[in-house]
GROMACS .gro file of C-alpha atoms in nm:
model
  306
    1LEU     CA    1   8.581  14.944  12.271
    2SER     CA    2   8.494  14.748  12.586
    3TYR     CA    3   8.445  14.439  12.371
    4PHE     CA    4   8.757  14.520  12.166
    5TYR     CA    5   8.983  14.544  12.471
    6SER     CA    6   8.838  14.238  12.641
    7ASN     CA    7   9.008  13.899  12.627
    8TYR     CA    8   8.677  13.730  12.564
    9GLN     CA    9   8.464  13.749  12.246
   10ARG     CA   10   8.655  14.049  12.109
   11GLU     CA   11   8.484  14.002  11.771
   12LYS     CA   12   8.159  14.131  11.927
   13ALA     CA   13   8.304  14.482  11.882
   14ILE     CA   14   8.260  14.459  11.503
   15PRO     CA   15   7.882  14.520  11.462
   16TYR     CA   16   7.892  14.815  11.703
   17LEU     CA   17   8.183  14.977  11.520
   18GLU     CA   18   8.014  14.914  11.185
   19ASP     CA   19   7.691  15.076  11.311
   20ALA     CA   20   7.887  15.372  11.449
   21LEU     CA   21   8.016  15.437  11.094
   22LYS     CA   22   7.681  15.367  10.933
   23TYR     CA   23   7.494  15.624  11.145
   24SER     CA   24   7.760  15.896  11.163
   25THR     CA   25   7.843  15.972  10.801
   26LYS     CA   26   7.880  16.348  10.862
   27ASP     CA   27   8.076  16.351  11.187
   28THR     CA   28   8.258  16.018  11.200
   29ILE     CA   29   8.533  15.976  11.459
   30PRO     CA   30   8.833  15.864  11.248
   31GLU     CA   31   8.960  15.623  11.514
   32ILE     CA   32   8.654  15.405  11.450
   33TYR     CA   33   8.817  15.293  11.124
   34TYR     CA   34   9.135  15.208  11.313
   35TYR     CA   35   8.966  14.992  11.575
   36LEU     CA   36   8.738  14.831  11.318
   37ALA     CA   37   9.042  14.740  11.106
   38LYS     CA   38   9.209  14.576  11.408
   39ALA     CA   39   8.887  14.394  11.499
   40TYR     CA   40   8.851  14.265  11.141
   41HIS     CA   41   9.211  14.140  11.154
   42PHE     CA   42   9.145  13.961  11.481
   43ASN     CA   43   8.841  13.796  11.323
   44GLY     CA   44   9.034  13.683  11.013
   45ASP     CA   45   8.868  13.934  10.775
   46TYR     CA   46   9.196  14.060  10.630
   47GLN     CA   47   9.065  14.233  10.317
   48LYS     CA   48   8.805  14.423  10.520
   49SER     CA   49   9.082  14.520  10.762
   50GLU     CA   50   9.295  14.662  10.478
   51ARG     CA   51   9.001  14.864  10.344
   52ALA     CA   52   8.930  15.011  10.688
   53TYR     CA   53   9.297  15.110  10.728
   54ALA     CA   54   9.285  15.272  10.383
   55LEU     CA   55   8.996  15.493  10.498
   56PHE     CA   56   9.177  15.579  10.822
   57VAL     CA   57   9.520  15.680  10.686
   58PRO     CA   58   9.407  16.000  10.501
   59LYS     CA   59   9.267  16.132  10.830
   60ILE     CA   60   9.601  16.107  11.016
   61LYS     CA   61   9.773  16.439  11.083
   62VAL     CA   62  10.118  16.365  10.943
   63ASN     CA   63  10.259  16.706  11.045
   64THR     CA   64  10.305  16.572  11.400
   65LEU     CA   65  10.551  16.312  11.531
   66ALA     CA   66  10.263  16.111  11.677
   67GLY     CA   67  10.089  16.116  11.340
   68ARG     CA   68  10.397  15.993  11.153
   69LYS     CA   69  10.443  15.714  11.409
   70LEU     CA   70  10.080  15.617  11.359
   71VAL     CA   71  10.130  15.595  10.981
   72THR     CA   72  10.423  15.358  11.040
   73ASN     CA   73  10.211  15.158  11.283
   74VAL     CA   74   9.932  15.120  11.026
   75LYS     CA   75  10.184  15.007  10.761
   76ASN     CA   76  10.300  14.735  11.000
   77LEU     CA   77   9.942  14.633  11.074
   78ASN     CA   78   9.869  14.604  10.703
   79ARG     CA   79  10.179  14.387  10.664
   80TYR     CA   80  10.031  14.159  10.931
   81ASN     CA   81   9.714  14.137  10.720
   82LYS     CA   82   9.912  14.025  10.415
   83ASN     CA   83  10.114  13.772  10.618
   84ALA     CA   84   9.800  13.634  10.779
   85ALA     CA   85   9.621  13.598  10.445
   86ILE     CA   86   9.916  13.396  10.309
   87LEU     CA   87   9.926  13.172  10.617
   88LYS     CA   88   9.551  13.121  10.603
   89ARG     CA   89   9.589  12.969  10.255
   90THR     CA   90   9.868  12.737  10.374
   91LYS     CA   91   9.744  12.392  10.471
   92HIS     CA   92   9.896  12.225  10.777
   93LYS     CA   93   9.804  11.892  10.931
   94ILE     CA   94   9.744  12.038  11.276
   95THR     CA   95   9.450  11.963  11.502
   96ILE     CA   96   9.370  12.178  11.806
   97LYS     CA   97   9.151  12.004  12.059
   98ASN     CA   98   9.017  12.140  12.386
   99ILE     CA   99   9.108  11.900  12.667
  100GLY     CA  100   8.769  11.942  12.830
  101ALA     CA  101   8.562  12.088  13.109
  102GLY     CA  102   8.746  11.879  13.365
  103ILE     CA  103   9.032  12.127  13.330
  104ASN     CA  104   8.902  12.434  13.148
  105THR     CA  105   8.650  12.680  13.292
  106SER     CA  106   8.515  13.023  13.199
  107GLU     CA  107   8.814  13.165  13.389
  108GLN     CA  108   9.178  13.163  13.272
  109GLU     CA  109   9.382  12.843  13.248
  110TYR     CA  110   9.738  12.855  13.112
  111ALA     CA  111  10.106  12.753  13.152
  112PRO     CA  112  10.062  12.373  13.122
  113VAL     CA  113  10.352  12.172  13.265
  114ILE     CA  114  10.382  11.806  13.168
  115LYS     CA  115  10.533  11.574  13.430
  116ASP     CA  116  10.466  11.257  13.232
  117SER     CA  117  10.203  11.125  12.992
  118THR     CA  118   9.940  11.110  13.269
  119THR     CA  119  10.029  11.411  13.487
  120LEU     CA  120   9.960  11.775  13.413
  121LEU     CA  121  10.016  12.086  13.624
  122PHE     CA  122   9.863  12.414  13.515
  123THR     CA  123   9.799  12.763  13.646
  124SER     CA  124   9.454  12.920  13.678
  125ARG     CA  125   9.293  13.236  13.806
  126ARG     CA  126   8.968  13.064  13.895
  127LYS     CA  127   8.773  13.137  14.209
  128SER     CA  128   8.828  12.910  14.507
  129ILE     CA  129   8.760  12.908  14.880
  130THR     CA  130   9.115  13.011  14.968
  131ASN     CA  131   9.241  13.253  14.703
  132LYS     CA  132   9.165  13.624  14.732
  133LEU     CA  133   9.129  13.895  14.468
  134ALA     CA  134   9.436  14.070  14.328
  135ALA     CA  135   9.458  14.440  14.238
  136ASP     CA  136   9.297  14.369  13.898
  137LEU     CA  137   8.992  14.225  14.081
  138MET     CA  138   9.065  13.873  13.957
  139PRO     CA  139   9.163  13.584  14.185
  140TYR     CA  140   9.534  13.532  14.244
  141GLU     CA  141   9.704  13.257  14.045
  142ASP     CA  142   9.708  12.905  14.187
  143ILE     CA  143   9.868  12.581  14.066
  144TYR     CA  144   9.641  12.284  13.993
  145LEU     CA  145   9.709  11.915  13.936
  146ALA     CA  146   9.531  11.693  13.681
  147LYS     CA  147   9.564  11.323  13.594
  148PHE     CA  148   9.474  11.142  13.273
  149LYS     CA  149   9.223  10.870  13.368
  150ASN     CA  150   8.980  10.668  13.157
  151ASN     CA  151   9.082  10.857  12.841
  152HIS     CA  152   9.024  11.210  12.978
  153TRP     CA  153   9.182  11.461  13.216
  154VAL     CA  154   9.054  11.476  13.574
  155LEU     CA  155   9.125  11.751  13.827
  156GLU     CA  156   9.290  11.614  14.140
  157ASN     CA  157   9.266  11.735  14.498
  158ASN     CA  158   9.589  11.934  14.539
  159GLU     CA  159   9.622  11.885  14.913
  160LEU     CA  160   9.572  11.510  14.898
  161ASN     CA  161   9.776  11.426  14.588
  162SER     CA  162  10.026  11.703  14.521
  163GLY     CA  163  10.306  11.567  14.743
  164GLU     CA  164  10.416  11.322  14.475
  165TYR     CA  165  10.439  11.588  14.205
  166MET     CA  166  10.523  11.919  14.376
  167PRO     CA  167  10.588  12.057  14.726
  168PRO     CA  168  10.276  12.034  14.948
  169HIS     CA  169  10.087  12.354  15.033
  170ILE     CA  170  10.250  12.524  14.736
  171ASN     CA  171   9.969  12.773  14.684
  172THR     CA  172   9.990  13.089  14.894
  173LYS     CA  173   9.762  13.390  14.934
  174LYS     CA  174   9.932  13.564  14.638
  175HIS     CA  175  10.036  13.455  14.286
  176ASP     CA  176  10.175  13.102  14.242
  177ALA     CA  177  10.247  12.953  13.900
  178ALA     CA  178  10.404  12.631  13.775
  179ILE     CA  179  10.694  12.675  13.530
  180ILE     CA  180  10.872  12.352  13.437
  181TYR     CA  181  11.019  12.018  13.549
  182SER     CA  182  11.375  11.919  13.472
  183LYS     CA  183  11.399  11.637  13.217
  184ASP     CA  184  11.469  11.379  13.490
  185GLY     CA  185  11.161  11.500  13.680
  186LYS     CA  186  11.358  11.560  14.001
  187THR     CA  187  11.361  11.940  14.000
  188PHE     CA  188  11.048  12.153  13.990
  189TYR     CA  189  11.047  12.527  13.914
  190SER     CA  190  10.770  12.768  14.010
  191TYR     CA  191  10.698  13.141  14.020
  192LYS     CA  192  10.593  13.362  14.309
  193LYS     CA  193  10.679  13.706  14.448
  194ASN     CA  194  10.807  13.806  14.102
  195LYS     CA  195  11.087  13.547  14.135
  196ILE     CA  196  11.171  13.197  14.015
  197TRP     CA  197  11.188  12.925  14.283
  198TYR     CA  198  11.282  12.557  14.275
  199SER     CA  199  11.236  12.235  14.468
  200THR     CA  200  11.419  11.901  14.439
  201PHE     CA  201  11.285  11.550  14.495
  202GLU     CA  202  11.495  11.393  14.771
  203ASN     CA  203  11.432  11.084  14.985
  204GLY     CA  204  11.086  11.034  14.841
  205LYS     CA  205  10.957  11.391  14.889
  206TRP     CA  206  10.990  11.743  14.756
  207THR     CA  207  11.204  11.994  14.946
  208THR     CA  208  11.077  12.333  15.055
  209LEU     CA  209  11.089  12.586  14.772
  210LYS     CA  210  11.420  12.773  14.745
  211LEU     CA  211  11.487  13.100  14.567
  212LEU     CA  212  11.697  13.062  14.253
  213ASP     CA  213  12.032  13.245  14.236
  214GLN     CA  214  12.050  13.624  14.220
  215GLU     CA  215  12.200  13.592  13.869
  216ILE     CA  216  11.861  13.461  13.755
  217ASN     CA  217  11.643  13.659  13.997
  218GLY     CA  218  11.815  13.994  13.937
  219THR     CA  219  11.684  14.348  13.945
  220GLY     CA  220  11.488  14.331  13.620
  221ILE     CA  221  11.127  14.226  13.585
  222ARG     CA  222  11.125  13.846  13.590
  223VAL     CA  223  10.872  13.653  13.386
  224PRO     CA  224  10.774  13.290  13.459
  225SER     CA  225  10.907  13.160  13.128
  226THR     CA  226  11.196  12.917  13.168
  227SER     CA  227  11.343  12.624  12.975
  228LEU     CA  228  11.633  12.392  13.054
  229THR     CA  229  11.869  12.177  12.852
  230ALA     CA  230  11.830  11.804  12.920
  231ASP     CA  231  12.150  11.800  13.127
  232GLN     CA  232  12.031  12.106  13.328
  233GLU     CA  233  12.355  12.289  13.243
  234LYS     CA  234  12.188  12.580  13.060
  235MET     CA  235  11.877  12.779  13.150
  236PHE     CA  236  11.682  13.002  12.912
  237PHE     CA  237  11.459  13.262  13.076
  238VAL     CA  238  11.283  13.593  13.009
  239THR     CA  239  11.337  13.931  13.168
  240ALA     CA  240  11.309  14.301  13.087
  241GLU     CA  241  11.645  14.471  13.137
  242LYS     CA  242  11.756  14.821  13.040
  243LYS     CA  243  12.063  14.669  12.873
  244GLY     CA  244  11.846  14.454  12.646
  245PHE     CA  245  11.706  14.522  12.301
  246GLY     CA  246  11.377  14.657  12.436
  247GLY     CA  247  11.077  14.506  12.610
  248LYS     CA  248  11.120  14.149  12.728
  249ASP     CA  249  11.421  13.955  12.598
  250ILE     CA  250  11.534  13.592  12.625
  251TYR     CA  251  11.857  13.529  12.817
  252MET     CA  252  12.070  13.222  12.883
  253SER     CA  253  12.268  13.130  13.194
  254LYS     CA  254  12.514  12.840  13.242
  255ARG     CA  255  12.553  12.629  13.552
  256LEU     CA  256  12.898  12.677  13.704
  257LYS     CA  257  13.114  12.406  13.862
  258ASN     CA  258  13.006  12.521  14.210
  259GLY     CA  259  12.640  12.464  14.117
  260LYS     CA  260  12.559  12.835  14.091
  261TRP     CA  261  12.432  13.004  13.775
  262SER     CA  262  12.646  13.235  13.564
  263GLU     CA  263  12.576  13.597  13.476
  264PRO     CA  264  12.303  13.573  13.208
  265THR     CA  265  12.379  13.639  12.842
  266ASN     CA  266  12.130  13.803  12.605
  267LEU     CA  267  12.059  13.569  12.310
  268GLY     CA  268  12.119  13.854  12.068
  269ASP     CA  269  11.932  14.028  11.788
  270ILE     CA  270  11.867  13.713  11.584
  271ILE     CA  271  11.619  13.615  11.856
  272ASN     CA  272  11.543  13.938  12.046
  273THR     CA  273  11.387  14.254  11.901
  274PRO     CA  274  11.283  14.598  12.033
  275GLU     CA  275  10.943  14.439  12.107
  276ASP     CA  276  10.862  14.159  12.355
  277GLU     CA  277  10.995  13.803  12.336
  278ASP     CA  278  10.861  13.535  12.569
  279ALA     CA  279  10.803  13.164  12.638
  280PRO     CA  280  11.129  12.995  12.531
  281TYR     CA  281  11.104  12.619  12.490
  282LEU     CA  282  11.405  12.407  12.403
  283SER     CA  283  11.350  12.079  12.216
  284PRO     CA  284  11.468  11.766  12.402
  285ASP     CA  285  11.772  11.729  12.173
  286GLY     CA  286  11.870  12.091  12.243
  287LYS     CA  287  11.883  12.185  11.874
  288THR     CA  288  11.562  12.385  11.833
  289LEU     CA  289  11.446  12.682  12.038
  290TYR     CA  290  11.078  12.772  12.012
  291PHE     CA  291  10.970  13.112  12.142
  292SER     CA  292  10.700  13.379  12.113
  293SER     CA  293  10.762  13.730  11.985
  294LYS     CA  294  10.581  14.051  11.899
  295GLY     CA  295  10.878  14.191  11.708
  296HIS     CA  296  10.948  13.950  11.422
  297ASP     CA  297  10.755  13.960  11.096
  298GLY     CA  298  10.432  13.785  11.190
  299ILE     CA  299  10.058  13.843  11.187
  300GLY     CA  300  10.030  14.072  11.492
  301GLY     CA  301  10.060  14.029  11.866
  302TYR     CA  302  10.257  13.729  11.989
  303ASP     CA  303  10.345  13.471  11.724
  304ILE     CA  304  10.543  13.148  11.762
  305TYR     CA  305  10.887  13.118  11.601
  306LYS     CA  306  11.169  12.865  11.604
   0.00000   0.00000   0.00000
């Protein structure tokens, strides 16, 4: 289970779970089938996953509410298996390429923000001289700058080169994450203290970070997922509100004539579900919204929709 719940090499759980079943034929713990089925699914072994679920279901106590919920959960998980098997047979001309050790490490790198074809900001929880450990015993998030040089990405010295691309000394002792640039590249949005902040490029330099309006940074749990229309008149962002559909939902706010942001509007049940939605991204022409969701009919966990 330690392997299964890890974010790294989760498939290593499979041989241990298989051996647990192999050597405990008389007193098997039923949940082993459940976790093995999920591990098989994660590893792309969808038929094995379905067989493991089939062995698990008869052992569920359906005379309890928790048992009936578990049966429903397993039905959904098996639906993910069928969806994944269909998608696996579908051929797409897509290539996924790692951008290299100059950027990626054994730690976490995520939330890439493109300034232009040669400039990349990203967020990482890697160890450094300055950042301390958070409550989860991992380093706090910091923002890093990379440039595309000689046909590969090179990590830049933030303190020496960041002034052209983001406010200097942007990383603090706690979490700091890059979110997005406006289309004209003159407004930069970042995340810290559970809020969304922004800076504008004026007179050849970036202003000190300012907190975005209360309408955006309200009482709900804010998530650093934001997208803007090209004219910067509409902002799409993610938050968990009691008045939503459940979990995290995607909202939209309009810029008012006084420059402030309007009360946000939930995008509705075509987009949002009782599960989590996240990571909205609006195409440059404003006609396609890409987002991630756990609630639409996918293959399990977060999937990408449009």
